[in-house]
Amino acid sequence: MEQPTGWRKSRYSSNNTACLEVGRIQDGAAVRDSKDRAAGYFTADRAQWSTFVAAVKAARFQQ
């Protein structure tokens, strides 16, 4: 399995303790908990990742 590269955390989460990191894979992205990196990560292909990002931008996950 391909290992993600270029892990990064949003600059907006510098003072937040509940952060995710995003890494690159060939056909999409990988996501992990920045406080528990040993727990692993999940991946999404390009289409899945684009759909997720669009939903976040549209505030579909707001309570």
Coordinates of C-alpha atoms in Angstrom, one line a residue:
M1 CA 0.0 0.0 0.0
E2 CA 1.2 3.5 -0.9
Q3 CA 2.4 5.6 2.1
P4 CA 1.0 9.1 2.3
T5 CA 3.5 12.0 2.0
G6 CA 3.5 15.7 2.8
W7 CA 1.3 15.5 5.9
R8 CA 0.0 19.0 6.9
K9 CA -2.3 20.6 9.4
S10 CA -4.4 23.6 8.6
R11 CA -2.9 26.9 9.7
Y12 CA -6.3 27.7 11.2
S13 CA -5.9 24.9 13.7
S14 CA -2.7 26.1 15.4
N15 CA -4.6 26.8 18.7
N16 CA -7.0 23.9 18.5
T17 CA -6.4 20.6 20.1
A18 CA -8.8 18.6 17.9
C19 CA -6.9 18.7 14.6
L20 CA -6.6 16.5 11.6
E21 CA -3.7 16.2 9.2
V22 CA -4.0 15.6 5.5
G23 CA -1.4 13.7 3.4
R24 CA -1.1 13.1 -0.3
I25 CA -1.5 9.7 -2.0
Q26 CA -1.3 9.2 -5.7
D27 CA -5.1 9.2 -6.4
G28 CA -6.4 11.3 -3.5
A29 CA -5.8 12.1 0.2
A30 CA -5.1 10.5 3.5
V31 CA -6.5 11.8 6.8
R32 CA -5.3 11.1 10.4
D33 CA -5.6 12.5 13.9
S34 CA -2.7 14.8 14.7
K35 CA -2.8 13.8 18.4
D36 CA -2.8 10.0 17.7
R37 CA -0.8 9.4 14.5
A38 CA -0.1 5.8 15.5
A39 CA -3.8 5.0 15.2
G40 CA -3.4 5.1 11.4
Y41 CA -5.2 6.9 8.7
F42 CA -8.0 6.6 6.2
T43 CA -7.8 7.4 2.5
A44 CA -10.2 8.9 -0.1
D45 CA -9.8 8.9 -3.9
R46 CA -9.9 12.2 -5.8
A47 CA -13.7 12.1 -6.4
Q48 CA -14.4 11.2 -2.7
W49 CA -12.0 13.9 -1.4
S50 CA -13.5 16.6 -3.8
T51 CA -17.0 15.7 -2.6
F52 CA -16.0 15.9 1.0
V53 CA -14.2 19.3 0.6
A54 CA -17.2 20.7 -1.2
A55 CA -19.5 19.6 1.6
V56 CA -17.2 21.2 4.2
K57 CA -17.2 24.5 2.2
A58 CA -21.0 24.4 2.0
A59 CA -21.2 24.0 5.8
R60 CA -23.1 20.7 5.4
F61 CA -21.6 19.4 8.7
Q62 CA -22.6 22.4 10.9
Q63 CA -25.0 21.6 13.7

